[in-house]
Short mmCIF file of C-alpha atoms and ligand atoms in Angstrom, two decimals:
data_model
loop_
_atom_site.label_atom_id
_atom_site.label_comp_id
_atom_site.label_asym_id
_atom_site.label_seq_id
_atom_site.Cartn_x
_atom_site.Cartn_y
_atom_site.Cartn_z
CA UNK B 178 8.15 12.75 -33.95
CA UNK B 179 8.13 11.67 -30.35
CA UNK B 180 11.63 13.90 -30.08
CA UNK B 181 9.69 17.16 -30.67
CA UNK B 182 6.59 15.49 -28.65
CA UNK B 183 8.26 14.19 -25.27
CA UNK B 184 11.09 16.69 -25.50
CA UNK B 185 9.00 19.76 -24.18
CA UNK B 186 7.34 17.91 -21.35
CA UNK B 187 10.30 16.50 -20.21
CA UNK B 188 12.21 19.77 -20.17
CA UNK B 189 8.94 21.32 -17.96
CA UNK B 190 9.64 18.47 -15.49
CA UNK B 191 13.21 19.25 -15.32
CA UNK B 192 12.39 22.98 -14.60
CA UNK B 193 10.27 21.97 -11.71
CA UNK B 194 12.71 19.70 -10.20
CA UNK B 195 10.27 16.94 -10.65
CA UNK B 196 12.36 14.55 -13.43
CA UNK B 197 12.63 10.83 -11.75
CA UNK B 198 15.21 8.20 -12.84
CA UNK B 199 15.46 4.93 -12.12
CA UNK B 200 18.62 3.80 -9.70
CA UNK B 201 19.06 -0.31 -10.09
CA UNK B 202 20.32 -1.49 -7.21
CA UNK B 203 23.05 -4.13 -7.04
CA UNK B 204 22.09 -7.34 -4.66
CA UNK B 205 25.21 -6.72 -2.64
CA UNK B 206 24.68 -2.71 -2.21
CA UNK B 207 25.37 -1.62 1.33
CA UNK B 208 23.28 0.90 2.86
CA UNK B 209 20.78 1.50 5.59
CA UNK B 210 17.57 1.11 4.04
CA UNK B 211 14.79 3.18 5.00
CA UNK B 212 13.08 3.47 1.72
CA UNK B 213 11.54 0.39 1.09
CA UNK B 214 8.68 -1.08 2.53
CA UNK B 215 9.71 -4.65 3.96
CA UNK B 216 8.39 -3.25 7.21
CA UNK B 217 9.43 -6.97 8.85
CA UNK B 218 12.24 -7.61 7.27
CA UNK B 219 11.08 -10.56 5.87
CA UNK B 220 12.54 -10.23 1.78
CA UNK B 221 15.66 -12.28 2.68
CA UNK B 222 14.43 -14.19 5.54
CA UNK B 223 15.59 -18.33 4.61
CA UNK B 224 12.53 -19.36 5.84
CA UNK B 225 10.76 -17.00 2.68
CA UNK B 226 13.78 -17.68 0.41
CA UNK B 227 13.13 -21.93 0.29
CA UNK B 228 9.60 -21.08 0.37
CA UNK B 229 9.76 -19.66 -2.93
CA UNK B 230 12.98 -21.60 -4.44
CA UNK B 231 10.39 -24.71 -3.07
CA UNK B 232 7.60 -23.26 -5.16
CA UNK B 233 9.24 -22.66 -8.36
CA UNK B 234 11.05 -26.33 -8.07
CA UNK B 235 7.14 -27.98 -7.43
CA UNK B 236 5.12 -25.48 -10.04
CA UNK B 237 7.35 -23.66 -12.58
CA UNK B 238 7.95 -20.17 -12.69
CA UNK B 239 5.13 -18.54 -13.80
CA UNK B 240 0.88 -19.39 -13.13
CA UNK B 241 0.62 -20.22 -16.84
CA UNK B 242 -2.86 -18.85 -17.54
CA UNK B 243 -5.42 -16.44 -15.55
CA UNK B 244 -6.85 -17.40 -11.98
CA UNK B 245 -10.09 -18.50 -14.43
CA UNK B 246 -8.30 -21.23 -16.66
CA UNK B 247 -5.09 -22.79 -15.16
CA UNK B 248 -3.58 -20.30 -12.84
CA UNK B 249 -5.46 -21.02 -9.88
CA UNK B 250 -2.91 -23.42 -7.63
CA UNK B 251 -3.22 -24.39 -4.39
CA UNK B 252 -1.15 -22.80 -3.31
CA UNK B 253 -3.47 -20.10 -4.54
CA UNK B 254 -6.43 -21.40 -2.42
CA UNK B 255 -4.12 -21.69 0.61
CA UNK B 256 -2.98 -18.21 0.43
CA UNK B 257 -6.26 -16.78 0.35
CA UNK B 258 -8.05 -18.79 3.35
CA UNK B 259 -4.89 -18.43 5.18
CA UNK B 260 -5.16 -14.21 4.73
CA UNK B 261 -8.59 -14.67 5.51
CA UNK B 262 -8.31 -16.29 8.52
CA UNK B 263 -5.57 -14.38 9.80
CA UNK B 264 -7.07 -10.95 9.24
CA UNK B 265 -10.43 -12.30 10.24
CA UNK B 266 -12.25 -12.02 7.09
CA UNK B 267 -14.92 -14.61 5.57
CA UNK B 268 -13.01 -14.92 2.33
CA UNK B 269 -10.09 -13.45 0.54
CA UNK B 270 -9.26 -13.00 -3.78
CA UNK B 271 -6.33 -12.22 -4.73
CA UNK B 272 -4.71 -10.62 -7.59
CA UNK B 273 -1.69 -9.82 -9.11
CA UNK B 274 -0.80 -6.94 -7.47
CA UNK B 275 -2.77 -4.58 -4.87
CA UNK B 276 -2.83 -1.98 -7.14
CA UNK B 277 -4.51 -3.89 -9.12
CA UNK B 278 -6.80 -5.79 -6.25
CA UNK B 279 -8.16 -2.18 -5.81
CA UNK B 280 -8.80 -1.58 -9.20
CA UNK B 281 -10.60 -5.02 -9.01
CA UNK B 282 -13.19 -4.31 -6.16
CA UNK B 283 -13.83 -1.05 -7.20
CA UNK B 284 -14.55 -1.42 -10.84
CA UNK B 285 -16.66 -4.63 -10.38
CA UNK B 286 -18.65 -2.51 -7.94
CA UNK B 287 -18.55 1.18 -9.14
CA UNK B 288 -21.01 1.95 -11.92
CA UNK B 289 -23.81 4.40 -12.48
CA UNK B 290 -25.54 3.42 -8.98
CA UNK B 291 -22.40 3.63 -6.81
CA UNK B 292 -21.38 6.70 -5.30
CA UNK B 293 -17.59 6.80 -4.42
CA UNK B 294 -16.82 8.65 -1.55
CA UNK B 295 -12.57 8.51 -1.50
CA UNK B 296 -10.83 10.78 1.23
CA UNK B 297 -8.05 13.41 -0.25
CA UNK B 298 -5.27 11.39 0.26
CA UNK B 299 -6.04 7.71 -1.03
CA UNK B 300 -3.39 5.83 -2.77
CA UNK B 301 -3.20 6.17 -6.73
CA UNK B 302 -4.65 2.56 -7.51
CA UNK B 303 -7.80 3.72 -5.58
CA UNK B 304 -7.67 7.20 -7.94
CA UNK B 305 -7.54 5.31 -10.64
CA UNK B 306 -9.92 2.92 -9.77
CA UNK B 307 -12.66 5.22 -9.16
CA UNK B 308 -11.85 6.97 -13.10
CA UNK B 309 -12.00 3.57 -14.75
CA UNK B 310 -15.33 2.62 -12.76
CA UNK B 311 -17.57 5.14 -14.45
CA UNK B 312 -19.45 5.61 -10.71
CA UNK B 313 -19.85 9.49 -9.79
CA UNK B 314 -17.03 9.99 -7.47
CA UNK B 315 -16.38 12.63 -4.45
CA UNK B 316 -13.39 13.05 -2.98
CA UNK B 317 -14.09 14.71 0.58
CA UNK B 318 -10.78 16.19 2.95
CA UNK B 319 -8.47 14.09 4.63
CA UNK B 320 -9.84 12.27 7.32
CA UNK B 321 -13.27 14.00 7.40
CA UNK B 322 -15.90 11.97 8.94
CA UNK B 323 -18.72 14.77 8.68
CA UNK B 324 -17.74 15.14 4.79
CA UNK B 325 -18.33 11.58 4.00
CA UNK B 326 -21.36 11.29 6.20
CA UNK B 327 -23.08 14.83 4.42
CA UNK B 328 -21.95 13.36 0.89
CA UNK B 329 -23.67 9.46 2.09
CA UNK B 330 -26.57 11.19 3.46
CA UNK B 331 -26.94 13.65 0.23
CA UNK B 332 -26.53 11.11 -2.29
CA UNK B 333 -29.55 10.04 -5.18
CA UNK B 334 -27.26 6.47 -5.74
CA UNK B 335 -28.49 3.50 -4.44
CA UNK B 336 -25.33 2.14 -3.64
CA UNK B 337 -22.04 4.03 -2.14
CA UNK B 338 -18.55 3.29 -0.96
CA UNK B 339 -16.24 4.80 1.22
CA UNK B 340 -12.63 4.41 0.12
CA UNK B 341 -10.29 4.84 2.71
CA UNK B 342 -6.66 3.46 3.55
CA UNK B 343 -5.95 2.79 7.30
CA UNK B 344 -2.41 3.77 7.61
CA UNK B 345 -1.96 6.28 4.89
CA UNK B 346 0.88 5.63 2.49
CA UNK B 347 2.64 8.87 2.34
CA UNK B 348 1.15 10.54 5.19
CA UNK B 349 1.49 7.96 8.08
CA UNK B 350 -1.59 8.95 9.71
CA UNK B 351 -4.53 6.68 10.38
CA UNK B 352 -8.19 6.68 9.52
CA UNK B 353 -10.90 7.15 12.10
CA UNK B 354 -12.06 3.82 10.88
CA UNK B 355 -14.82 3.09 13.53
CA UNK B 356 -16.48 6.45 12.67
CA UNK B 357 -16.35 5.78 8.80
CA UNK B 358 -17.60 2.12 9.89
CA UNK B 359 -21.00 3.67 11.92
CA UNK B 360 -21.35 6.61 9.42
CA UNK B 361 -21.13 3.54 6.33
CA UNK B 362 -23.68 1.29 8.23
CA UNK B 363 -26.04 4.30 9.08
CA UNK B 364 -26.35 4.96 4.97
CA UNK B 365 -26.65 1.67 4.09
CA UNK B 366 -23.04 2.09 2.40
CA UNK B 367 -20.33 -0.40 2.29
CA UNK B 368 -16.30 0.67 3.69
CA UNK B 369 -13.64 -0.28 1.78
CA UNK B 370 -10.02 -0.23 3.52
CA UNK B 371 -6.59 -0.52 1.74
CA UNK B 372 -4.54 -1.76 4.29
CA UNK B 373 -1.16 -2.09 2.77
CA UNK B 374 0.69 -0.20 5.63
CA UNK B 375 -1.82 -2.01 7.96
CA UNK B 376 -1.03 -5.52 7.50
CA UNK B 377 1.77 -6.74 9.96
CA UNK B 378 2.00 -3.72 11.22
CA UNK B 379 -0.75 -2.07 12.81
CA UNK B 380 -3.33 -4.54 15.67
CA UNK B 381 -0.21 -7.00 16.58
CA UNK B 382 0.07 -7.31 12.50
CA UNK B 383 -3.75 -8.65 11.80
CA UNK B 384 -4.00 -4.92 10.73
CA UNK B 385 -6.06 -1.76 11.95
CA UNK B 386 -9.59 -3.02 10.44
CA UNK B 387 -9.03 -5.98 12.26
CA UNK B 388 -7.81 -4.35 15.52
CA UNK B 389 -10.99 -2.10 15.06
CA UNK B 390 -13.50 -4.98 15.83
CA UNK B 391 -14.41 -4.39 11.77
CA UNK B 392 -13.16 -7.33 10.42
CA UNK B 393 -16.11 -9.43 9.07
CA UNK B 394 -18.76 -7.18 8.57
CA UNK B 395 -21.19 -7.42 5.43
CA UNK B 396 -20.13 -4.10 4.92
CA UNK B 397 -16.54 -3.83 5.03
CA UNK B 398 -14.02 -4.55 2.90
CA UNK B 399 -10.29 -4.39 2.76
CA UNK B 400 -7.66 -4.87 0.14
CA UNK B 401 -3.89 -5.48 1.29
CA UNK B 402 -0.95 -5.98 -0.99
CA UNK B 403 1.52 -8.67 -0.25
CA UNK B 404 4.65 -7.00 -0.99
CA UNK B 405 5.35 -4.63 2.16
CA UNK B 406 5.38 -6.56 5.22
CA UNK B 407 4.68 -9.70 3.57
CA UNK B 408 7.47 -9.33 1.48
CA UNK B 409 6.57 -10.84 -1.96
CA UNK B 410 4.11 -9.61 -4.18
CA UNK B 411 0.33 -9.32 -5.08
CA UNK B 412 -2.29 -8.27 -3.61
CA UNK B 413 -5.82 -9.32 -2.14
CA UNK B 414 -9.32 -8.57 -1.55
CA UNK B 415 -10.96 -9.73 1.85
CA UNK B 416 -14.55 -9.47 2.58
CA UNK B 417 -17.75 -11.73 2.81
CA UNK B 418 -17.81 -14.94 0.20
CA UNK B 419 -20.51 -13.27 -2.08
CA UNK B 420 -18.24 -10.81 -2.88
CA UNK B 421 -15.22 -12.61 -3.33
CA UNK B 422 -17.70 -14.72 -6.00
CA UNK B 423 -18.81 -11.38 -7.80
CA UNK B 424 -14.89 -10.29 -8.15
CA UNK B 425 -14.28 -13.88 -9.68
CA UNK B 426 -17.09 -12.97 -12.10
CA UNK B 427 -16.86 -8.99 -12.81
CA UNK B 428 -13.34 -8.12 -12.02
CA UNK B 429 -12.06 -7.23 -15.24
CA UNK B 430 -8.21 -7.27 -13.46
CA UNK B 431 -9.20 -10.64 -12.22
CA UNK B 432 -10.34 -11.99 -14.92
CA UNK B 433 -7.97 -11.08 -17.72
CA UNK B 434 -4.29 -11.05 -16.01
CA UNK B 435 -2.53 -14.00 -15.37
CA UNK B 436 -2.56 -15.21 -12.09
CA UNK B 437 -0.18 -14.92 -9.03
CA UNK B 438 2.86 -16.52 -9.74
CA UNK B 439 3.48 -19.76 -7.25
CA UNK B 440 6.93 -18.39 -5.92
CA UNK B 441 4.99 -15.29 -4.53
CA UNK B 442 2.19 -16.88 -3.34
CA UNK B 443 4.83 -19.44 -1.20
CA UNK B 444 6.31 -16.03 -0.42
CA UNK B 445 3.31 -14.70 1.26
CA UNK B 446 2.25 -17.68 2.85
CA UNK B 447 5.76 -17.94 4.42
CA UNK B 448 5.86 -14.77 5.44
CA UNK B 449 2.47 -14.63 7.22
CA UNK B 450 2.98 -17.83 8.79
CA UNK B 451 6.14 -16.00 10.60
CA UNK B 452 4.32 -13.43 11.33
CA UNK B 453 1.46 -15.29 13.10
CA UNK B 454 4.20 -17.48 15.19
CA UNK B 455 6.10 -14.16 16.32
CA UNK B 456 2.97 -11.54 17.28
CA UNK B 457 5.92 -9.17 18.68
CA UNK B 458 7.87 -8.79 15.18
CA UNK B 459 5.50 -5.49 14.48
CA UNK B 460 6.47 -4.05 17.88
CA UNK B 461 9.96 -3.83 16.29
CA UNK B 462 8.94 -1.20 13.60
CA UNK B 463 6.84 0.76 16.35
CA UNK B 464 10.02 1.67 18.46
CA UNK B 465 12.23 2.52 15.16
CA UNK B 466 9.23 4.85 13.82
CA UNK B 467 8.87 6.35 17.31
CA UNK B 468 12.40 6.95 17.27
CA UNK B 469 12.77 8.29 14.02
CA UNK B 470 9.85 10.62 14.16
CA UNK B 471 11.26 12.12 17.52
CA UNK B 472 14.50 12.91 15.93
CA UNK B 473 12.89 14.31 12.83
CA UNK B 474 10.74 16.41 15.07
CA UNK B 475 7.00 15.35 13.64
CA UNK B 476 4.36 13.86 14.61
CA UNK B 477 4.71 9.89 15.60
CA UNK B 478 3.85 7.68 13.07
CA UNK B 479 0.24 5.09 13.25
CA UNK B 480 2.27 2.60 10.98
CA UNK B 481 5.74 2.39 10.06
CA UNK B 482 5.40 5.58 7.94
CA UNK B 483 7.23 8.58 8.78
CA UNK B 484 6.39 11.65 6.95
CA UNK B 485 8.76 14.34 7.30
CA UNK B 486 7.35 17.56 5.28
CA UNK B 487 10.35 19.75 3.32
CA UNK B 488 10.30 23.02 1.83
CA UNK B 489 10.23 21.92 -1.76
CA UNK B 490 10.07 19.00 -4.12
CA UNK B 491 14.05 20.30 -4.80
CA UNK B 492 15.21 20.11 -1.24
CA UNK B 493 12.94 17.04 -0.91
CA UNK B 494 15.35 15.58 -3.37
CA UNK B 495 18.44 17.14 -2.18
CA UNK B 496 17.95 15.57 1.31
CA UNK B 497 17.59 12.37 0.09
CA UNK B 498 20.81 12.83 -2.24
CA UNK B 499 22.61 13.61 0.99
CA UNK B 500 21.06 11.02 3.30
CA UNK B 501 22.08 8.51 -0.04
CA UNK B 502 26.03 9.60 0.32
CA UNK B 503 26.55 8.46 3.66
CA UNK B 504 24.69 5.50 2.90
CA UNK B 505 20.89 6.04 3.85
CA UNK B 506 18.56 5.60 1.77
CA UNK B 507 14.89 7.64 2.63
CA UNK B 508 12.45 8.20 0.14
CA UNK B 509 11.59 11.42 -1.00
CA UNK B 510 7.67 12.13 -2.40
CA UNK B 511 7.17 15.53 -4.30
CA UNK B 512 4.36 15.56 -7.19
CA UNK B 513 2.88 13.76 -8.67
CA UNK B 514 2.98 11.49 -5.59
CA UNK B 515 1.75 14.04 -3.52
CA UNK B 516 -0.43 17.20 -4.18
CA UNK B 517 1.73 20.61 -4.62
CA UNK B 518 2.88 21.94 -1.72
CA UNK B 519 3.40 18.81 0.30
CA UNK B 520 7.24 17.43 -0.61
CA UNK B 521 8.41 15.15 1.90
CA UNK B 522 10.87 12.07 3.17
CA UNK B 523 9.21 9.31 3.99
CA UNK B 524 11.33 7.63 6.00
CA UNK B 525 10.10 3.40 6.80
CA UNK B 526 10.67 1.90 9.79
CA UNK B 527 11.76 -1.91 9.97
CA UNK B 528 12.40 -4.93 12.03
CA UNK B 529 15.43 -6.25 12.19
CA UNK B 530 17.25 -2.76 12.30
CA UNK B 531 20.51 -2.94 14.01
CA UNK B 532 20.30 0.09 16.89
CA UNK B 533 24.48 0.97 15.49
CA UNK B 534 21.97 1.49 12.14
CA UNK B 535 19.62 3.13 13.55
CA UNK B 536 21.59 5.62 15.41
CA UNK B 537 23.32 6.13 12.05
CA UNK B 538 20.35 6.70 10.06
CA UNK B 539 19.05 9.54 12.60
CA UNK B 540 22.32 11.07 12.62
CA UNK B 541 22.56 11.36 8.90
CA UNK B 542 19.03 12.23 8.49
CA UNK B 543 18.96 15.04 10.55
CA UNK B 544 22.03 16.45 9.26
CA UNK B 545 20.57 16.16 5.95
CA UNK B 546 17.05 17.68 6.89
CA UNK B 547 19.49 20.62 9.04
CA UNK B 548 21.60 21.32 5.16
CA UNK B 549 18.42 21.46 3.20
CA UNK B 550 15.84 23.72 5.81
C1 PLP K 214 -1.89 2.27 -0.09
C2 PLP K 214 -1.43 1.41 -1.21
N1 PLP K 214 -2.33 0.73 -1.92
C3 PLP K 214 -1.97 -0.05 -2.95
C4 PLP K 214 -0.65 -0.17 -3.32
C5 PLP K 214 -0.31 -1.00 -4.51
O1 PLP K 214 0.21 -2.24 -4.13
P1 PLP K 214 1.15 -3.05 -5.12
O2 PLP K 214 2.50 -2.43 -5.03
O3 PLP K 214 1.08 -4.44 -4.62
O4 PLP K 214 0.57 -2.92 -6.49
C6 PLP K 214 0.33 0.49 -2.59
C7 PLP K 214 1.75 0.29 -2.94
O5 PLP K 214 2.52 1.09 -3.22
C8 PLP K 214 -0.06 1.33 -1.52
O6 PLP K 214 0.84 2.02 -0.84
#
């Protein structure tokens, strides 16, 4: 049954070039990683590693229960006043995963009488966030202030929200986030920022928001994940303590998943305490995504995001077959990831990048991106 079901659709994929298959790693693989997105190089830092093997020795492996009966820790409650304070926020929730933090906020405040406003481009928890949320939702070009302030001012909801990320995921550009901030506040309409490429990147690693003056205002909010530059995994929502008490009460993703497990909350909290005693580790990924952007020939990156477009989702993949065999790994986005037309490397840049690596990794790349144009 599921033979003459799946069969067809999986055959249309293949046609399109657009079949994906999974590629498990070994621990010991040896390769020049510009892929993933452990923008500090913090994953096998010693200082994170005891952290966690710490955490797991003190609390068990997993959070037993959801944040509402016994999975609140804390090292729970640390975490989140430590992201707080560090991004300078009033309060922070988090969740199991910041795909899931942005299905929280935007659920437990979407709803008949919430417009959502989400530019072109916003990552796929914020898509599906604004489906489950039953709110009306319009999605306005990339990076358009005049759209979103023409769909605020036009609206017949009282309530509205702008969703936004500041670094953009696949992109690498950044949001106009002090216009979207003004435009917000003049329409009595709340911002909501995913920084995921933001945090410990962007503002000396307190994140664009942040480095905006924004942070802290009744009417922004941002949701990071933990598990790019912080290295672990989770996510979290940061905004003024009234919200953070709604979430606790309305977040359906909040409510019914089991917490955070310890070892990645003591994974975070490691990692942001390193990042708070060395303010010049995000300078690191600037150079390498200046670099690598240069050599590629676009556009420098705001984050540690390099977007380099291709002709096709199949040459997308080709390049990053070729970049793989002399041992580079780059990611390559094609659909669904990104709309049609738009296949790309995205290449991340990290701290902690040897330059022999580097000057490897641009060599190989842009023989690869020469093979496939
Ligand atoms: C912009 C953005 N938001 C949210 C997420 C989801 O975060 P997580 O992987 O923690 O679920 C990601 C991660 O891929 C992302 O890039």
């Amino acid at each position: 049954m599921l033979e003459e079901w799946l069969a067809p659709k999986a055959a249309a994929l293949e046609s399109r070039g657009l079949t994906r298959r999974l590629r498990p790693r070994p621990a010991d693989e040896v390769l020049i990683d510009l892929a993933g997105n452990d923008y500090l190089g913090l994953a096998r830092d010693p200082r994170v590693v005891e952290a966690v093997v710490d955490a797991v020795r003190e609390w068990g492996a997993g959070a037993t229960a959801s944040r509402l009966v016994t999975g609140t820790t804390t090292l729970h409650a640390e975490l989140e006043s430590s992201l707080a304070e560090y991004t300078g926020h009033s309060s922070g929730l988090v969740f199991s995963s910041g795909y899931l933090a942005n299905l929280g906020v935007v659920t437990a405040l979407g709803g008949p009488g919430t417009l959502l406003i989400s530019d072109d481009h916003v990552h796929a928890s914020l898509v599906d966030a604004c489906r489950l949320s039953r709110s009306r939702v319009e999605v306005v070009p990339h990076n358009d202030v005049d759209a979103v302030t023409k769909a605020l001012a036009e609206r017949n909801e009282p309530h509205a929200i702008v969703l936004v990320e500041s670094v953009y995921s696949v992109l690498g550009d950044a949001a106009p986030l002090e216009a979207l901030a003004a435009a917000a506040l003049k329409h009595d309409a709340v911002l909501l920022v995913d920084e995921a490429h933001g945090l410990g990147v962007t503002g000396g690693g307190r994140g664009s928001v942040a480095a905006a003056g924004l942070a802290g205002l009744d009417h922004v909010i941002v949701t990071m994940t933990l598990s790019k530059s912080l290295a672990s995994q989770g996510g979290v929502v940061l905004g003024p303590v009234l919200l953070r008490e709604h979430l606790i009460n309305r977040a359906r993703p909040f409510i019914f998943d089991t917490g955070l497990t310890p070892a990645s909350c003591a994974a975070a909290l490691a990692a942001l305490r390193i990042l708070a005693e060395e303010p010049l580790r995000p300078d690191a990924i600037h150079t390498t995504a200046a670099r690598l952007a240069s050599v590629c020939g676009v556009a420098p990156s705001a984050g540690a995001v390099v977007s380099v477009p291709m002709p096709g989702p199949r040459e997308a993949v080709h390049a990053a077959e070729l970049c793989l065999a002399n041992g580079v790994r780059v990611g390559s986005f094609r659909p669904p990831s990104v709309p049609d037309g738009i296949s790309r490397l995205r290449l991340t840049a990290r701290a902690g990048l040897s330059t022999t690596d580097l000057d490897r990794a641009c060599e190989v790349i842009t023989t690869a991106i020469r093979e496939v144009s």
